[in-house]
Short mmCIF file of C-alpha atoms in Angstrom, two decimals:
data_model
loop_
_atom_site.label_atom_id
_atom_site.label_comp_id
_atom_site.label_asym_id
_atom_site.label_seq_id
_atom_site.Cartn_x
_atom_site.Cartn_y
_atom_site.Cartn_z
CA UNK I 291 0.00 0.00 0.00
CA UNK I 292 3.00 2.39 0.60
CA UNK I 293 4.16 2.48 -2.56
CA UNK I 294 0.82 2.62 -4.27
CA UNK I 295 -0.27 6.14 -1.62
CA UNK I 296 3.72 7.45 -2.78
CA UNK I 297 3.12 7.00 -6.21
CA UNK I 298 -0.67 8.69 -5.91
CA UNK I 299 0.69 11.81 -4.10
CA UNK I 300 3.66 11.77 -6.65
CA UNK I 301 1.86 11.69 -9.59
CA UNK I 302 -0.71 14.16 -8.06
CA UNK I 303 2.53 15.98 -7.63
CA UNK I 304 3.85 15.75 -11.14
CA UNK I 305 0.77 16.89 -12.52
CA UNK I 306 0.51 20.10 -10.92
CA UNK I 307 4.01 20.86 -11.64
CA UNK I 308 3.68 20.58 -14.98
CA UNK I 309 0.28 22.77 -15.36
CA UNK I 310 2.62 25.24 -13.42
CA UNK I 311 6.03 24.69 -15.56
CA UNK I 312 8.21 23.46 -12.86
CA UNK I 313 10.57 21.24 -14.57
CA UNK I 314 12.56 20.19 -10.99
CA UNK I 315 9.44 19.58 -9.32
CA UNK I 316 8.25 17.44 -12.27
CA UNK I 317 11.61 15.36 -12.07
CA UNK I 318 11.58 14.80 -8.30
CA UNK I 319 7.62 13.51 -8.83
CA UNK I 320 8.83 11.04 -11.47
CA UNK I 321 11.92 10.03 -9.20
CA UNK I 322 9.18 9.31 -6.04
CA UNK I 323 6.89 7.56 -8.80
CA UNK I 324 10.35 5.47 -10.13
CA UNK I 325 10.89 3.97 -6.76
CA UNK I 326 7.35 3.22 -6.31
CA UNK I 327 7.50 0.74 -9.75
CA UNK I 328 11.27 -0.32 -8.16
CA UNK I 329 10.06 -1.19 -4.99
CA UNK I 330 7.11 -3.70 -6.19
CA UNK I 331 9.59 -5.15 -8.66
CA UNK I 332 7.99 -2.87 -11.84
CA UNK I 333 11.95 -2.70 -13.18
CA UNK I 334 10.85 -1.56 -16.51
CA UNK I 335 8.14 1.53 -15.62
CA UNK I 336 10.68 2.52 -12.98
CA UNK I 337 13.47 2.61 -15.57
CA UNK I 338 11.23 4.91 -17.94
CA UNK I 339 10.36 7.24 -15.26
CA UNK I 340 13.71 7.57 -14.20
CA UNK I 341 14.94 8.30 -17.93
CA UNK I 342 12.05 10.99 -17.88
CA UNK I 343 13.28 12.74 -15.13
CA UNK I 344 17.33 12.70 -16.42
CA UNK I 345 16.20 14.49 -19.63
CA UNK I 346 14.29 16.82 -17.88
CA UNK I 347 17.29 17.98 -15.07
CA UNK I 348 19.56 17.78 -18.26
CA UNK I 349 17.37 20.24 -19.86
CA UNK I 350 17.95 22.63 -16.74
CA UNK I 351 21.12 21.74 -15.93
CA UNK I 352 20.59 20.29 -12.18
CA UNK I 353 23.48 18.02 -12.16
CA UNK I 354 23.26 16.82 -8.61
CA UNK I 355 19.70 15.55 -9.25
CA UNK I 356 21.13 14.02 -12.81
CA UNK I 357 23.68 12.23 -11.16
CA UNK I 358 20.99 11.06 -8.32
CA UNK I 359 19.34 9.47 -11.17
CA UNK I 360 21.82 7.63 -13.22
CA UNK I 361 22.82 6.00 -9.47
CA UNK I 362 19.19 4.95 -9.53
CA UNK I 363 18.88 3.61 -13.13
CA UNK I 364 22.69 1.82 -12.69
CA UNK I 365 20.81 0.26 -9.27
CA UNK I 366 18.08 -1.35 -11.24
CA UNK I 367 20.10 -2.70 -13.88
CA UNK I 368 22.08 -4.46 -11.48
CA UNK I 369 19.36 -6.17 -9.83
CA UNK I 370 17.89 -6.98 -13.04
CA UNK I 371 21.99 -8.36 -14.07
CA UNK I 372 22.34 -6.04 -16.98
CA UNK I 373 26.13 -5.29 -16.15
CA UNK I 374 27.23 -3.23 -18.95
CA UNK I 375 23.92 -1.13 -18.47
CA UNK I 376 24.71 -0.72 -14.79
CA UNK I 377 28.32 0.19 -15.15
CA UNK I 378 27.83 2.85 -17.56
CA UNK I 379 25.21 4.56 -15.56
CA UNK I 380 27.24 4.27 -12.33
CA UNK I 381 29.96 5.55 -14.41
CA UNK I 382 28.05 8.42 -15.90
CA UNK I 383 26.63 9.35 -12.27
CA UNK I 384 30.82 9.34 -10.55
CA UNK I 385 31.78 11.84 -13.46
CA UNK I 386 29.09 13.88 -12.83
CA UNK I 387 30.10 13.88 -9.06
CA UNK I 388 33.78 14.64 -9.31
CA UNK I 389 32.47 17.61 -11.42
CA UNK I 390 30.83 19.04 -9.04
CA UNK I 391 33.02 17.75 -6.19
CA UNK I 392 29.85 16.23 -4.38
CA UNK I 393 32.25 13.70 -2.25
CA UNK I 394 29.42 11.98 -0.63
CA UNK I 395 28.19 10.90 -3.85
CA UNK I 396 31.72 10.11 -5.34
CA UNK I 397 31.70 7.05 -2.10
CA UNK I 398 28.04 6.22 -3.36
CA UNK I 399 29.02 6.19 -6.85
CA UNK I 400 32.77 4.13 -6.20
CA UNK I 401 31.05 1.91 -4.02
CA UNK I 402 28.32 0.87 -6.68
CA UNK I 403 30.89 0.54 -9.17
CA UNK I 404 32.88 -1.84 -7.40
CA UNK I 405 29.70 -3.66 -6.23
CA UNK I 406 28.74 -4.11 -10.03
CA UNK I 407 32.41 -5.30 -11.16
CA UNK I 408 32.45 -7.78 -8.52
CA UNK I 409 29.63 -9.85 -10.03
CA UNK I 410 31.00 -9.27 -13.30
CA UNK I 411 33.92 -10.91 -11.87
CA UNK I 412 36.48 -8.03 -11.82
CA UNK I 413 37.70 -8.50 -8.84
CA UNK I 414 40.81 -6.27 -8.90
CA UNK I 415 39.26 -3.64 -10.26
CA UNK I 416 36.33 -3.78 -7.51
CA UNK I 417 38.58 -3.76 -4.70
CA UNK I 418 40.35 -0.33 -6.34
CA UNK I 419 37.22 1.09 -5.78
CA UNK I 420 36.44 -0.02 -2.88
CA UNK I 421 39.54 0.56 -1.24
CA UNK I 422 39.26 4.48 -2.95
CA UNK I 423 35.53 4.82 -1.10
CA UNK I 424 37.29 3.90 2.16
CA UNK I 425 40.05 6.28 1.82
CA UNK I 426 37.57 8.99 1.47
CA UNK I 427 35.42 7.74 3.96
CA UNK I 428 38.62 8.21 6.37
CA UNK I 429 39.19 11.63 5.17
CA UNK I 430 35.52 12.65 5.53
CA UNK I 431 35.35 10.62 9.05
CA UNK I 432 32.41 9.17 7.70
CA UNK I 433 32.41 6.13 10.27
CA UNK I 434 28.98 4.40 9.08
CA UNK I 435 30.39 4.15 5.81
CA UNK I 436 33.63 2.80 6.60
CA UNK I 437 31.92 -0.22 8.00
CA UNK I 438 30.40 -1.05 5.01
CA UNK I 439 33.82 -0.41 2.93
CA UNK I 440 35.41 -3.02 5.08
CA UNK I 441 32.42 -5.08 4.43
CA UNK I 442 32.97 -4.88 0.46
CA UNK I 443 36.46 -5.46 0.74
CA UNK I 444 36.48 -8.34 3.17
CA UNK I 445 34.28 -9.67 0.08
CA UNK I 446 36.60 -9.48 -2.61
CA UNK I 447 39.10 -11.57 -0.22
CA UNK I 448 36.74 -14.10 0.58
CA UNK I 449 36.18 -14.60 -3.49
CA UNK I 450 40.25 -14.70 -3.50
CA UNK I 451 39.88 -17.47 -0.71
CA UNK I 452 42.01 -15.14 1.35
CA UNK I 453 40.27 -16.05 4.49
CA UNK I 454 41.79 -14.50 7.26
CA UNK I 455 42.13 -11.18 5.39
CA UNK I 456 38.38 -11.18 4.83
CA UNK I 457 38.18 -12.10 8.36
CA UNK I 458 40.23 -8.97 9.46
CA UNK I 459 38.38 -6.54 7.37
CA UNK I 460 35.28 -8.15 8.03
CA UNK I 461 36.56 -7.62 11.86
CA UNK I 462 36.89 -4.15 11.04
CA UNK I 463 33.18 -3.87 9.67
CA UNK I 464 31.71 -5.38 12.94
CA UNK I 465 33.90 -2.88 14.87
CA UNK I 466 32.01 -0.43 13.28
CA UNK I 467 28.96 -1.99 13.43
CA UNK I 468 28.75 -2.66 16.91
CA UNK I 469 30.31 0.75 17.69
CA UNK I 470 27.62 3.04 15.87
CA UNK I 471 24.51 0.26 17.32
CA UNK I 472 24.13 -1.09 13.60
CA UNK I 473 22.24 -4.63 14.41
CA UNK I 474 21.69 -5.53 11.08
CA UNK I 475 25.19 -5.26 9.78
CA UNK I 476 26.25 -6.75 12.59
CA UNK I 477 24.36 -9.38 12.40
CA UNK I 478 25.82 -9.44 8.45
CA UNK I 479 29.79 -8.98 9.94
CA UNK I 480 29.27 -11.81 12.74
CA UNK I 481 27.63 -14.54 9.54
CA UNK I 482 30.27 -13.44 7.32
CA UNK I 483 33.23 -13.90 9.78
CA UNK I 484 31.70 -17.61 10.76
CA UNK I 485 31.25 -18.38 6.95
CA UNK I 486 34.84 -17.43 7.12
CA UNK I 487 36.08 -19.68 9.52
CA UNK I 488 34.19 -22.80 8.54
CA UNK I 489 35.60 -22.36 5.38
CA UNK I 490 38.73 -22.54 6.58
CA UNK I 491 37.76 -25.71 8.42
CA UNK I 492 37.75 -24.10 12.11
CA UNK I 493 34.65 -25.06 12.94
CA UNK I 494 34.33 -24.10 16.55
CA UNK I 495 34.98 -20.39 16.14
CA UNK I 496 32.56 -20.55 12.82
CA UNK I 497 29.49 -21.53 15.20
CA UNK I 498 30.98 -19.16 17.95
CA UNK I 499 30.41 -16.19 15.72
CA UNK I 500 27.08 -17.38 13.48
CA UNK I 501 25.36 -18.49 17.21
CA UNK I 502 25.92 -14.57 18.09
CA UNK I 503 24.75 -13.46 14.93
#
């Protein structure tokens, strides 16, 4: 029902926007009505919407909102495993970032990259990325953030079958975790180090931490 009321008031939204001329406001309403199709799986009308409201910011030049919305389209072609498709949109949405020096997005934007090179595989190049997210992250002191850097990195490892270095960046994630009160990744950190450990045939301390998680 959530998403059905968003998209109502957003397209309620859109509509007087557009009888008044506001392109921004017309964007925004397709970017609330894009997530509404993305959450209930609608890939496709989400997609179009999205598209919609990146012609109409390019048309007014609001490249923070443009770059919002090439994240968003590069997110659903991931999920739907269109790679190439993600990649360039991710792509598209970092350049756009380092032009305007929006730093928070730059993580957002590295961060998706490397996500979407990992499942195609590209290891190396993923961990780059990830390892350039964290470096900001550091800079900016942007602790919640770090946690999940460590997370993505301790990743690439474990796909190495470097165990104990996933372990000790995975360590590093459920410092964070547990410092800032984050249960869920926690919960993520404590399975992931156990998976870990099991894999490396200690199977005491892989129960030990998947019985706290």
């Amino acid at each position: 029902k959530q998403p059905d009321s968003a998209q109502y008031c957003a397209t309620l939204m859109f509509d007087l926007a557009n009888k008044e001329g506001l392109i921004k406001q017309q964007a925004d309403a397709l970017n609330i009505i894009g997530i509404s199709f993305a959450i209930r799986g609608n890939y496709a009308q989400a997609i179009e919407r999205y598209k919609r409201g990146l012609r109409l910011l390019e048309d007014i030049g609001d490249k923070q909102g443009e770059a919002r919305l090439l994240n968003n389209i590069g997110i659903l072609y991931k999920d739907q495993g269109n790679f190439e498709m993600a990649l360039d949109h991710h792509e598209r949405s970092l350049a756009i970032r380092q032009e305007i020096k929006d730093e928070a997005g730059i993580v957002t934007s590295l961060i998706n990259i490397g996500a979407v090179q990992k499942e195609m595989g590209d290891y190396q190049q993923a961990l780059e990325n990830f390892n350039q997210s964290l470096e900001m992250c550091q800079a900016m002191n942007n602790v919640t953030r770090m946690g999940s850097c460590y997370n993505n990195i301790g990743a690439i490892y474990r796909e190495w079958d470097e165990y104990e270095t996933a372990i000790e960046y995975y360590q590093k994630s459920l410092d964070i975790d547990m410092q800032t009160g984050n249960q869920k990744g926690m919960a993520g950190s404590l399975n992931n180090i156990g998976n870990c450990y099991r894999l490396l045939g200690d199977h005491t301390r892989a129960l030990e931490y998947s019985d706290q998680a």
